[in-house]
């Protein structure tokens, strides 16, 4: 069975994900991507970009800066309202999110509730709620804690608490404030979308869920600008497309679930999450929201700029409504690692194999000389590696016995392992081993490229 411990341990052991600042004892809720993690993450971003931007006529890309005018975060409501309710255990000083503690005892709480509302529910259930760290029931009152991360960028007066430049809390604000630029400088017309992938930062209170909730993370967001009358129709289309995207990504249908938000913010028309079955249970992977015209109206109000759209055919002028899809790269990596993790019994031993789909596997082909101290084998294997590396993500591996190398490549999720042995020198062929079936085939070296092309559908 896949557990959090197994995923975290394999991710570190096999070079996918390391705790940040590891040699200094780590840095809470921040992670680094190792050599295979970065390949996996890049493949995921590539698939998303192709599907969301390149395969659509009506969606364009953007890469806006992390730092933005501080007024943007006032306009968006983040300065006043982007906060989570927090309590501290008076015994061990662990800080916890109140809505998470209440969920543990099956009480629905909403992070948007006021401090008073939260404290009331919390005190009514005090006897049932335990500190997740020490198990005691001795908490401070709940306080709202703002999640925006402040910086002292460009502030030379030392007055940075009063005039902070924030590290962006979500990438979509960069999209809203560039909506007019894109409209004025490109061919797009309503309905159209702007998508981007980029870093976001949040002062998350809880830091115990691996890649699920981190303080620095990347988002893949798409904001679609529509006529107000078309908002719900386009929203349903987007929901369908996003569900299909995850099936195409290789996540099983039974591991996905829609979660309808019960408490909508006042401007929202609808909000659903796509939840994935992570090792700790179903939780949000992506949000799909119908946001009305709140975002553009707020930025029009705070910037003093007219952000309305003039339909050149009908002459109608209106503020477009926005529907969005938003997902974290890290959460997707976590879901893909969870989905791929497989244990199989082989000759009374347990084989751990990461069954990534072909287009996500960090390494597509590994090339081995059977023995590292036989120059002729090494030379031939290097020639094959040099030939294949231009078309495939390849790895040359001559470390340890062949069984160990297969085990390592299985845990990385490499699809094909090519071994050059003594017969290869005479017959100009190699053994190709399939990751999932473990079957081995002899393939002529000159046919390797076409064999792999067929396997990869290139
Ligand atoms: N623009 C909308 C927005 O940011 P959100 O529900 O706060 O909405 C969207 O975040 C997605 O971003 C989530 O579904 C999740 O995949 C990812 N995400 C949010 N906070 C995260 C965190 N602290 N660590 C990792 N991923 C996070």
Short mmCIF file of C-alpha atoms and ligand atoms in Angstrom, two decimals:
data_model
loop_
_atom_site.label_atom_id
_atom_site.label_comp_id
_atom_site.label_asym_id
_atom_site.label_seq_id
_atom_site.Cartn_x
_atom_site.Cartn_y
_atom_site.Cartn_z
CA UNK A 1 0.00 0.00 0.00
CA UNK A 2 1.24 3.48 -0.81
CA UNK A 3 1.87 5.56 2.29
CA UNK A 4 3.21 9.05 2.89
CA UNK A 5 6.40 7.58 4.43
CA UNK A 6 7.07 5.39 1.38
CA UNK A 7 6.63 8.28 -1.07
CA UNK A 8 8.73 10.74 0.98
CA UNK A 9 11.48 8.17 1.48
CA UNK A 10 11.64 7.06 -2.18
CA UNK A 11 11.49 10.69 -3.34
CA UNK A 12 14.60 11.53 -1.33
CA UNK A 13 16.46 8.24 -1.82
CA UNK A 14 16.05 8.31 -5.59
CA UNK A 15 16.70 12.00 -6.23
CA UNK A 16 13.18 13.31 -6.82
CA UNK A 17 12.52 15.61 -3.85
CA UNK A 18 14.83 16.78 -1.06
CA UNK A 19 13.90 18.80 2.01
CA UNK A 20 15.21 22.33 1.48
CA UNK A 21 18.48 23.23 3.25
CA UNK A 22 18.86 19.59 4.22
CA UNK A 23 22.38 19.83 5.64
CA UNK A 24 21.14 22.63 7.93
CA UNK A 25 18.34 20.46 9.28
CA UNK A 26 15.74 21.49 6.69
CA UNK A 27 13.55 24.57 6.30
CA UNK A 28 9.89 23.96 7.12
CA UNK A 29 7.45 23.47 4.24
CA UNK A 30 10.01 24.15 1.49
CA UNK A 31 11.35 21.47 -0.85
CA UNK A 32 13.97 21.17 -3.58
CA UNK A 33 13.60 19.11 -6.74
CA UNK A 34 16.47 16.70 -7.40
CA UNK A 35 17.72 15.44 -10.79
CA UNK A 36 14.70 13.19 -11.45
CA UNK A 37 12.23 15.52 -9.72
CA UNK A 38 13.11 18.38 -12.01
CA UNK A 39 12.62 16.18 -15.12
CA UNK A 40 9.25 14.98 -13.82
CA UNK A 41 8.19 18.52 -12.93
CA UNK A 42 9.28 19.84 -16.33
CA UNK A 43 7.36 17.07 -18.10
CA UNK A 44 4.22 17.91 -16.10
CA UNK A 45 4.55 21.62 -16.89
CA UNK A 46 5.15 20.81 -20.55
CA UNK A 47 2.00 18.64 -20.75
CA UNK A 48 -0.07 21.35 -19.04
CA UNK A 49 1.30 24.11 -21.30
CA UNK A 50 0.69 22.10 -24.46
CA UNK A 51 -2.86 21.23 -23.44
CA UNK A 52 -3.89 24.58 -21.97
CA UNK A 53 -2.04 27.03 -24.25
CA UNK A 54 -0.47 25.57 -27.40
CA UNK A 55 -3.39 23.38 -28.41
CA UNK A 56 -5.90 26.22 -28.08
CA UNK A 57 -6.49 29.09 -30.47
CA UNK A 58 -8.16 31.17 -27.78
CA UNK A 59 -5.60 30.94 -24.95
CA UNK A 60 -2.25 32.73 -24.79
CA UNK A 61 0.65 32.50 -22.36
CA UNK A 62 2.20 35.00 -19.97
CA UNK A 63 5.12 35.16 -17.57
CA UNK A 64 4.51 38.04 -15.18
CA UNK A 65 6.93 39.08 -12.45
CA UNK A 66 6.74 37.78 -8.89
CA UNK A 67 6.88 41.31 -7.48
CA UNK A 68 3.97 43.60 -8.25
CA UNK A 69 2.64 46.95 -7.11
CA UNK A 70 1.53 46.57 -3.46
CA UNK A 71 -1.89 48.08 -4.32
CA UNK A 72 -2.65 44.93 -6.34
CA UNK A 73 -2.85 42.92 -3.15
CA UNK A 74 -5.18 45.46 -1.59
CA UNK A 75 -7.42 45.41 -4.66
CA UNK A 76 -7.49 41.61 -4.73
CA UNK A 77 -8.57 41.45 -1.09
CA UNK A 78 -5.44 39.59 0.01
CA UNK A 79 -4.20 42.27 2.43
CA UNK A 80 -7.49 42.35 4.31
CA UNK A 81 -8.74 38.83 3.89
CA UNK A 82 -6.10 36.28 2.83
CA UNK A 83 -5.77 34.67 6.19
CA UNK A 84 -6.17 31.36 7.95
CA UNK A 85 -7.38 30.91 11.53
CA UNK A 86 -4.54 29.78 13.79
CA UNK A 87 -4.31 28.42 17.35
CA UNK A 88 -1.18 27.60 19.31
CA UNK A 89 -0.81 24.70 21.72
CA UNK A 90 0.18 26.28 25.05
CA UNK A 91 2.18 23.17 25.97
CA UNK A 92 4.32 22.35 22.92
CA UNK A 93 3.77 25.62 20.96
CA UNK A 94 2.75 23.80 17.78
CA UNK A 95 0.63 26.06 15.58
CA UNK A 96 -2.36 24.56 13.82
CA UNK A 97 -5.05 25.73 11.45
CA UNK A 98 -8.39 25.72 13.25
CA UNK A 99 -10.34 24.61 10.17
CA UNK A 100 -8.03 21.57 9.89
CA UNK A 101 -8.46 20.69 13.59
CA UNK A 102 -12.23 20.95 13.21
CA UNK A 103 -12.20 18.79 10.06
CA UNK A 104 -10.39 16.10 12.12
CA UNK A 105 -13.47 15.90 14.38
CA UNK A 106 -15.82 16.01 11.37
CA UNK A 107 -16.93 19.61 11.77
CA UNK A 108 -17.11 21.68 8.60
CA UNK A 109 -15.34 24.97 9.07
CA UNK A 110 -14.57 27.61 6.54
CA UNK A 111 -11.35 29.60 6.49
CA UNK A 112 -13.41 32.69 5.60
CA UNK A 113 -15.26 32.70 8.95
CA UNK A 114 -14.60 35.60 11.31
CA UNK A 115 -12.42 35.17 14.41
CA UNK A 116 -15.54 35.35 16.61
CA UNK A 117 -17.36 32.63 14.64
CA UNK A 118 -14.34 30.37 14.73
CA UNK A 119 -13.66 30.87 18.43
CA UNK A 120 -17.30 30.08 19.18
CA UNK A 121 -17.23 26.74 17.29
CA UNK A 122 -13.79 25.98 18.72
CA UNK A 123 -14.78 26.55 22.35
CA UNK A 124 -17.98 24.50 21.89
CA UNK A 125 -15.83 21.54 20.82
CA UNK A 126 -12.74 22.16 22.94
CA UNK A 127 -12.93 18.81 24.73
CA UNK A 128 -12.73 16.85 21.49
CA UNK A 129 -9.82 18.73 19.89
CA UNK A 130 -6.25 17.54 20.49
CA UNK A 131 -2.92 19.08 19.52
CA UNK A 132 -1.66 17.00 16.55
CA UNK A 133 1.86 17.12 17.99
CA UNK A 134 1.55 16.44 21.76
CA UNK A 135 -2.09 15.34 22.07
CA UNK A 136 -2.93 17.91 24.80
CA UNK A 137 -6.05 20.09 24.73
CA UNK A 138 -4.60 23.39 25.88
CA UNK A 139 -4.95 25.98 23.12
CA UNK A 140 -4.74 29.77 22.79
CA UNK A 141 -7.69 31.63 21.25
CA UNK A 142 -7.88 31.51 17.47
CA UNK A 143 -6.36 34.41 15.56
CA UNK A 144 -6.49 35.17 11.85
CA UNK A 145 -3.01 35.00 10.34
CA UNK A 146 -2.31 36.69 6.99
CA UNK A 147 -0.63 34.40 4.49
CA UNK A 148 1.04 37.02 2.28
CA UNK A 149 4.85 37.00 2.47
CA UNK A 150 6.36 40.49 2.84
CA UNK A 151 9.69 41.70 1.50
CA UNK A 152 11.74 44.88 1.82
CA UNK A 153 12.13 45.26 -1.96
CA UNK A 154 12.95 48.83 -2.99
CA UNK A 155 12.20 50.12 0.47
CA UNK A 156 15.12 52.21 1.61
CA UNK A 157 13.35 54.02 4.42
CA UNK A 158 13.19 50.98 6.69
CA UNK A 159 9.44 51.54 6.70
CA UNK A 160 8.78 48.19 5.13
CA UNK A 161 6.03 47.07 7.44
CA UNK A 162 3.92 50.02 6.28
CA UNK A 163 4.86 49.82 2.58
CA UNK A 164 5.66 46.19 1.91
CA UNK A 165 6.23 44.68 -1.50
CA UNK A 166 4.74 41.21 -1.28
CA UNK A 167 5.95 38.05 -2.92
CA UNK A 168 2.90 37.13 -4.97
CA UNK A 169 0.40 34.89 -3.18
CA UNK A 170 -1.09 33.60 -6.46
CA UNK A 171 -0.04 33.94 -10.07
CA UNK A 172 -3.46 34.97 -11.44
CA UNK A 173 -3.16 38.58 -10.20
CA UNK A 174 -0.36 39.01 -12.76
CA UNK A 175 -2.86 37.84 -15.38
CA UNK A 176 -5.64 40.23 -14.32
CA UNK A 177 -3.35 43.26 -14.34
CA UNK A 178 -2.06 42.33 -17.82
CA UNK A 179 -5.48 41.57 -19.30
CA UNK A 180 -5.65 45.00 -20.97
CA UNK A 181 -2.06 44.77 -22.27
CA UNK A 182 -2.77 41.40 -23.87
CA UNK A 183 -6.03 42.64 -25.34
CA UNK A 184 -4.37 45.74 -26.81
CA UNK A 185 -1.25 44.04 -28.13
CA UNK A 186 -2.49 40.73 -29.58
CA UNK A 187 -5.24 39.34 -31.78
CA UNK A 188 -7.41 37.95 -28.95
CA UNK A 189 -11.12 38.72 -28.57
CA UNK A 190 -13.59 37.70 -25.88
CA UNK A 191 -13.84 34.84 -25.07
CA UNK A 192 -10.13 34.26 -24.51
CA UNK A 193 -7.80 33.00 -21.84
CA UNK A 194 -4.40 33.88 -20.41
CA UNK A 195 -2.33 31.17 -18.76
CA UNK A 196 0.86 31.15 -16.80
CA UNK A 197 3.11 28.94 -14.73
CA UNK A 198 5.06 30.55 -11.92
CA UNK A 199 6.08 30.72 -8.30
CA UNK A 200 3.74 31.75 -5.50
CA UNK A 201 4.49 32.21 -1.82
CA UNK A 202 2.29 31.76 1.23
CA UNK A 203 3.04 31.83 4.92
CA UNK A 204 1.27 28.50 5.45
CA UNK A 205 0.69 27.63 9.10
CA UNK A 206 0.79 23.85 8.85
CA UNK A 207 3.92 22.33 7.38
CA UNK A 208 3.44 18.61 7.62
CA UNK A 209 2.09 17.47 4.27
CA UNK A 210 5.15 17.11 2.01
CA UNK A 211 4.53 18.77 -1.38
CA UNK A 212 0.83 19.21 -0.70
CA UNK A 213 1.19 22.44 1.25
CA UNK A 214 4.44 24.34 0.92
CA UNK A 215 5.39 27.96 1.56
CA UNK A 216 7.05 28.35 -1.83
CA UNK A 217 5.34 26.58 -4.73
CA UNK A 218 4.51 26.89 -8.40
CA UNK A 219 1.03 27.36 -9.80
CA UNK A 220 -0.33 26.59 -13.25
CA UNK A 221 -3.25 28.96 -13.69
CA UNK A 222 -5.55 29.86 -16.56
CA UNK A 223 -8.00 32.75 -16.45
CA UNK A 224 -10.68 32.79 -19.15
CA UNK A 225 -12.43 36.10 -19.89
CA UNK A 226 -16.03 35.77 -21.03
CA UNK A 227 -19.24 37.70 -21.66
CA UNK A 228 -21.32 37.72 -18.43
CA UNK A 229 -24.13 35.72 -20.09
CA UNK A 230 -21.70 32.96 -21.10
CA UNK A 231 -20.00 32.51 -17.73
CA UNK A 232 -21.75 29.35 -16.59
CA UNK A 233 -21.75 27.70 -20.02
CA UNK A 234 -17.97 28.25 -20.32
CA UNK A 235 -17.50 27.17 -16.71
CA UNK A 236 -19.11 23.78 -17.39
CA UNK A 237 -16.90 23.34 -20.47
CA UNK A 238 -13.82 24.14 -18.42
CA UNK A 239 -14.81 21.68 -15.68
CA UNK A 240 -15.17 18.92 -18.26
CA UNK A 241 -11.83 19.75 -19.87
CA UNK A 242 -9.99 19.82 -16.56
CA UNK A 243 -11.40 16.44 -15.48
CA UNK A 244 -10.36 14.89 -18.79
CA UNK A 245 -6.89 16.45 -18.42
CA UNK A 246 -6.27 14.47 -15.23
CA UNK A 247 -7.48 11.21 -16.78
CA UNK A 248 -5.12 11.86 -19.72
CA UNK A 249 -2.33 12.57 -17.24
CA UNK A 250 -2.75 9.01 -16.01
CA UNK A 251 -4.64 9.55 -12.73
CA UNK A 252 -7.27 6.85 -12.20
CA UNK A 253 -10.92 7.91 -12.24
CA UNK A 254 -11.51 6.28 -8.86
CA UNK A 255 -8.72 8.43 -7.39
CA UNK A 256 -10.44 11.66 -8.45
CA UNK A 257 -13.52 13.33 -7.01
CA UNK A 258 -15.37 16.63 -7.48
CA UNK A 259 -15.80 18.68 -4.33
CA UNK A 260 -18.42 21.43 -4.55
CA UNK A 261 -17.71 24.43 -2.30
CA UNK A 262 -20.55 24.96 0.12
CA UNK A 263 -19.60 28.46 1.23
CA UNK A 264 -18.99 30.68 -1.76
CA UNK A 265 -17.35 34.10 -1.50
CA UNK A 266 -19.95 36.78 -2.26
CA UNK A 267 -18.82 37.43 -5.85
CA UNK A 268 -18.35 33.79 -6.96
CA UNK A 269 -20.92 32.05 -9.13
CA UNK A 270 -19.60 28.54 -8.54
CA UNK A 271 -16.54 26.78 -7.19
CA UNK A 272 -15.51 23.16 -7.41
CA UNK A 273 -12.26 21.44 -6.54
CA UNK A 274 -10.91 18.34 -8.21
CA UNK A 275 -9.78 16.25 -5.27
CA UNK A 276 -7.17 13.49 -5.57
CA UNK A 277 -6.68 10.49 -3.32
CA UNK A 278 -3.31 11.43 -1.76
CA UNK A 279 -1.73 8.93 0.69
CA UNK A 280 -3.44 10.81 3.56
CA UNK A 281 -6.86 10.80 1.86
CA UNK A 282 -8.84 12.80 -0.72
CA UNK A 283 -7.88 16.48 -0.84
CA UNK A 284 -7.77 19.39 -3.27
CA UNK A 285 -5.60 19.04 -6.33
CA UNK A 286 -7.07 21.84 -8.44
CA UNK A 287 -9.65 24.59 -8.08
CA UNK A 288 -12.07 25.47 -10.91
CA UNK A 289 -13.90 28.71 -10.16
CA UNK A 290 -16.46 31.03 -11.74
CA UNK A 291 -15.41 34.39 -10.30
CA UNK A 292 -17.86 36.89 -11.84
CA UNK A 293 -16.33 40.27 -12.69
CA UNK A 294 -14.89 40.86 -9.21
CA UNK A 295 -11.19 40.71 -10.15
CA UNK A 296 -11.29 43.12 -13.08
CA UNK A 297 -13.74 45.46 -11.31
CA UNK A 298 -11.48 45.68 -8.27
CA UNK A 299 -8.39 46.40 -10.37
CA UNK A 300 -10.33 48.99 -12.39
CA UNK A 301 -11.37 50.67 -9.13
CA UNK A 302 -7.92 50.63 -7.49
CA UNK A 303 -5.91 51.54 -10.61
CA UNK A 304 -8.38 54.07 -11.97
CA UNK A 305 -8.09 52.44 -15.43
CA UNK A 306 -11.02 51.42 -17.58
CA UNK A 307 -10.86 47.62 -17.86
CA UNK A 308 -14.12 47.18 -19.73
CA UNK A 309 -14.31 45.39 -23.08
CA UNK A 310 -15.90 46.90 -26.15
CA UNK A 311 -17.42 44.37 -28.50
CA UNK A 312 -16.64 45.83 -31.93
CA UNK A 313 -19.49 43.89 -33.57
CA UNK A 314 -22.35 44.68 -31.19
CA UNK A 315 -21.01 47.88 -29.65
CA UNK A 316 -21.69 46.40 -26.20
CA UNK A 317 -19.32 47.50 -23.40
CA UNK A 318 -18.91 45.36 -20.32
CA UNK A 319 -16.44 44.11 -17.69
CA UNK A 320 -15.65 40.51 -18.63
CA UNK A 321 -16.37 37.72 -16.17
CA UNK A 322 -13.58 35.32 -15.29
CA UNK A 323 -13.48 31.56 -14.96
CA UNK A 324 -10.26 30.02 -13.75
CA UNK A 325 -8.47 26.75 -13.30
CA UNK A 326 -5.64 26.69 -10.80
CA UNK A 327 -3.35 23.87 -9.75
CA UNK A 328 0.00 23.58 -8.00
CA UNK A 329 2.92 21.94 -9.82
CA UNK A 330 4.04 20.36 -6.53
CA UNK A 331 0.60 18.94 -5.82
CA UNK A 332 0.54 17.45 -9.32
CA UNK A 333 4.02 15.96 -8.81
CA UNK A 334 2.81 14.49 -5.51
CA UNK A 335 -0.31 13.02 -7.17
CA UNK A 336 1.74 11.58 -10.05
CA UNK A 337 4.28 10.05 -7.62
CA UNK A 338 1.41 8.53 -5.60
CA UNK A 339 -0.30 7.14 -8.70
CA UNK A 340 2.94 5.68 -10.08
CA UNK A 341 4.12 4.00 -6.86
CA UNK A 342 3.76 0.22 -7.25
CA UNK A 343 4.99 -2.73 -5.23
CA UNK A 344 5.13 -6.14 -6.88
CA UNK A 345 6.24 -9.54 -5.64
CA UNK A 346 9.02 -10.89 -7.87
CA UNK A 347 10.75 -14.15 -6.82
CA UNK A 348 9.61 -13.65 -3.22
CA UNK A 349 11.12 -10.15 -3.19
CA UNK A 350 9.28 -6.86 -3.37
CA UNK A 351 9.99 -4.85 -6.49
CA UNK A 352 9.21 -1.13 -6.18
CA UNK A 353 8.50 0.39 -9.55
CA UNK A 354 7.33 3.88 -10.46
CA UNK A 355 4.86 3.27 -13.28
CA UNK A 356 4.87 6.78 -14.73
CA UNK A 357 3.07 7.25 -18.05
CA UNK A 358 5.56 7.39 -20.94
CA UNK A 359 5.41 11.16 -21.42
CA UNK A 360 6.02 11.88 -17.73
CA UNK A 361 8.85 9.43 -16.97
CA UNK A 362 11.95 11.45 -15.97
CA UNK A 363 14.22 9.06 -17.89
CA UNK A 364 12.96 7.38 -21.05
CA UNK A 365 15.94 5.19 -21.84
CA UNK A 366 18.87 3.97 -19.71
CA UNK A 367 21.92 2.49 -21.44
CA UNK A 368 24.21 0.06 -19.61
CA UNK A 369 27.44 -1.73 -20.48
CA UNK A 370 27.11 -5.15 -18.82
CA UNK A 371 30.45 -4.61 -17.05
CA UNK A 372 32.13 -1.27 -16.41
CA UNK A 373 35.68 -2.65 -16.60
CA UNK A 374 35.37 -3.95 -20.17
CA UNK A 375 36.38 -1.03 -22.44
CA UNK A 376 34.78 -2.53 -25.56
CA UNK A 377 31.38 -2.83 -23.85
CA UNK A 378 31.66 0.67 -22.39
CA UNK A 379 32.64 2.13 -25.78
CA UNK A 380 29.68 0.52 -27.57
CA UNK A 381 27.24 1.54 -24.82
CA UNK A 382 28.55 5.14 -24.97
CA UNK A 383 28.04 5.17 -28.75
CA UNK A 384 24.42 4.05 -28.32
CA UNK A 385 23.89 6.62 -25.55
CA UNK A 386 25.32 9.41 -27.75
CA UNK A 387 23.05 8.36 -30.60
CA UNK A 388 19.86 8.21 -28.52
CA UNK A 389 20.39 11.21 -26.26
CA UNK A 390 19.37 13.68 -28.95
CA UNK A 391 15.89 12.17 -29.25
CA UNK A 392 15.20 10.81 -25.75
CA UNK A 393 15.89 11.67 -22.14
CA UNK A 394 18.67 9.17 -21.58
CA UNK A 395 20.92 8.07 -18.78
CA UNK A 396 24.21 6.20 -19.02
CA UNK A 397 24.58 3.89 -16.04
CA UNK A 398 27.53 1.58 -15.34
CA UNK A 399 27.25 1.56 -11.57
CA UNK A 400 26.86 -1.73 -9.68
CA UNK A 401 25.68 -5.12 -10.89
CA UNK A 402 22.99 -5.32 -13.54
CA UNK A 403 20.28 -6.41 -11.06
CA UNK A 404 20.96 -3.35 -8.91
CA UNK A 405 20.86 -1.09 -11.96
CA UNK A 406 17.47 -2.50 -13.02
CA UNK A 407 16.15 -1.96 -9.48
CA UNK A 408 17.36 1.64 -9.45
CA UNK A 409 15.86 2.37 -12.87
CA UNK A 410 12.55 0.75 -11.80
CA UNK A 411 12.41 3.09 -8.81
CA UNK A 412 13.08 6.07 -11.07
CA UNK A 413 10.44 4.81 -13.49
CA UNK A 414 12.69 4.42 -16.57
CA UNK A 415 10.74 2.80 -19.37
CA UNK A 416 13.48 0.99 -21.26
CA UNK A 417 16.87 -0.31 -20.15
CA UNK A 418 19.30 -1.19 -22.92
CA UNK A 419 22.17 -3.50 -22.04
CA UNK A 420 25.29 -3.98 -24.14
CA UNK A 421 26.80 -7.43 -23.49
CA UNK A 422 29.47 -9.60 -25.14
CA UNK A 423 27.01 -10.87 -27.80
CA UNK A 424 26.41 -7.24 -28.78
CA UNK A 425 30.02 -7.00 -29.95
CA UNK A 426 29.58 -9.91 -32.35
CA UNK A 427 25.94 -9.51 -33.38
CA UNK A 428 25.41 -5.74 -33.17
CA UNK A 429 22.32 -6.18 -31.04
CA UNK A 430 21.35 -5.31 -27.46
CA UNK A 431 18.89 -6.40 -24.79
CA UNK A 432 15.96 -4.05 -24.28
CA UNK A 433 14.09 -4.54 -21.01
CA UNK A 434 10.55 -3.25 -20.55
CA UNK A 435 9.94 -1.62 -17.15
CA UNK A 436 6.43 -2.94 -16.60
CA UNK A 437 6.60 -6.47 -18.01
CA UNK A 438 10.34 -6.93 -17.24
CA UNK A 439 10.46 -8.82 -20.57
CA UNK A 440 13.74 -8.63 -22.44
CA UNK A 441 14.07 -8.54 -26.23
CA UNK A 442 17.13 -8.64 -28.49
CA UNK A 443 17.02 -5.68 -30.86
CA UNK A 444 19.53 -4.83 -33.59
CA UNK A 445 21.41 -1.62 -32.75
CA UNK A 446 20.54 -0.06 -36.08
CA UNK A 447 16.83 -0.69 -35.38
CA UNK A 448 16.87 0.77 -31.85
CA UNK A 449 15.76 4.23 -32.90
CA UNK A 450 12.78 3.01 -34.92
CA UNK A 451 11.90 0.51 -32.14
CA UNK A 452 11.86 3.31 -29.54
CA UNK A 453 10.04 5.68 -31.89
CA UNK A 454 7.28 3.12 -32.21
CA UNK A 455 7.11 2.62 -28.44
CA UNK A 456 6.96 6.36 -27.82
CA UNK A 457 4.58 7.04 -30.69
CA UNK A 458 7.02 9.59 -32.16
N1 LIG B 1 -6.01 31.73 -7.97
C1 LIG B 1 -6.73 30.84 -7.17
C2 LIG B 1 -5.93 30.20 -6.14
O1 LIG B 1 -4.76 30.47 -5.96
P1 LIG B 1 -6.06 28.36 -4.30
O2 LIG B 1 -7.15 27.36 -4.01
O3 LIG B 1 -5.58 29.17 -3.16
O4 LIG B 1 -6.65 29.28 -5.45
C3 LIG B 1 -5.00 26.95 -6.20
O5 LIG B 1 -4.85 27.61 -4.97
C4 LIG B 1 -4.15 25.71 -6.26
O6 LIG B 1 -2.79 26.03 -5.95
C5 LIG B 1 -4.54 24.62 -5.25
O7 LIG B 1 -5.58 23.82 -5.74
C6 LIG B 1 -3.23 23.86 -5.11
O8 LIG B 1 -3.08 22.93 -6.18
C7 LIG B 1 -2.19 24.96 -5.24
N2 LIG B 1 -1.76 25.43 -3.91
C8 LIG B 1 -2.34 26.37 -3.14
N3 LIG B 1 -1.65 26.54 -2.01
C9 LIG B 1 -0.62 25.70 -2.05
C10 LIG B 1 0.47 25.41 -1.17
N4 LIG B 1 0.64 26.07 -0.04
N5 LIG B 1 1.37 24.47 -1.53
C11 LIG B 1 1.23 23.81 -2.71
N6 LIG B 1 0.24 24.04 -3.57
C12 LIG B 1 -0.68 24.97 -3.27
#
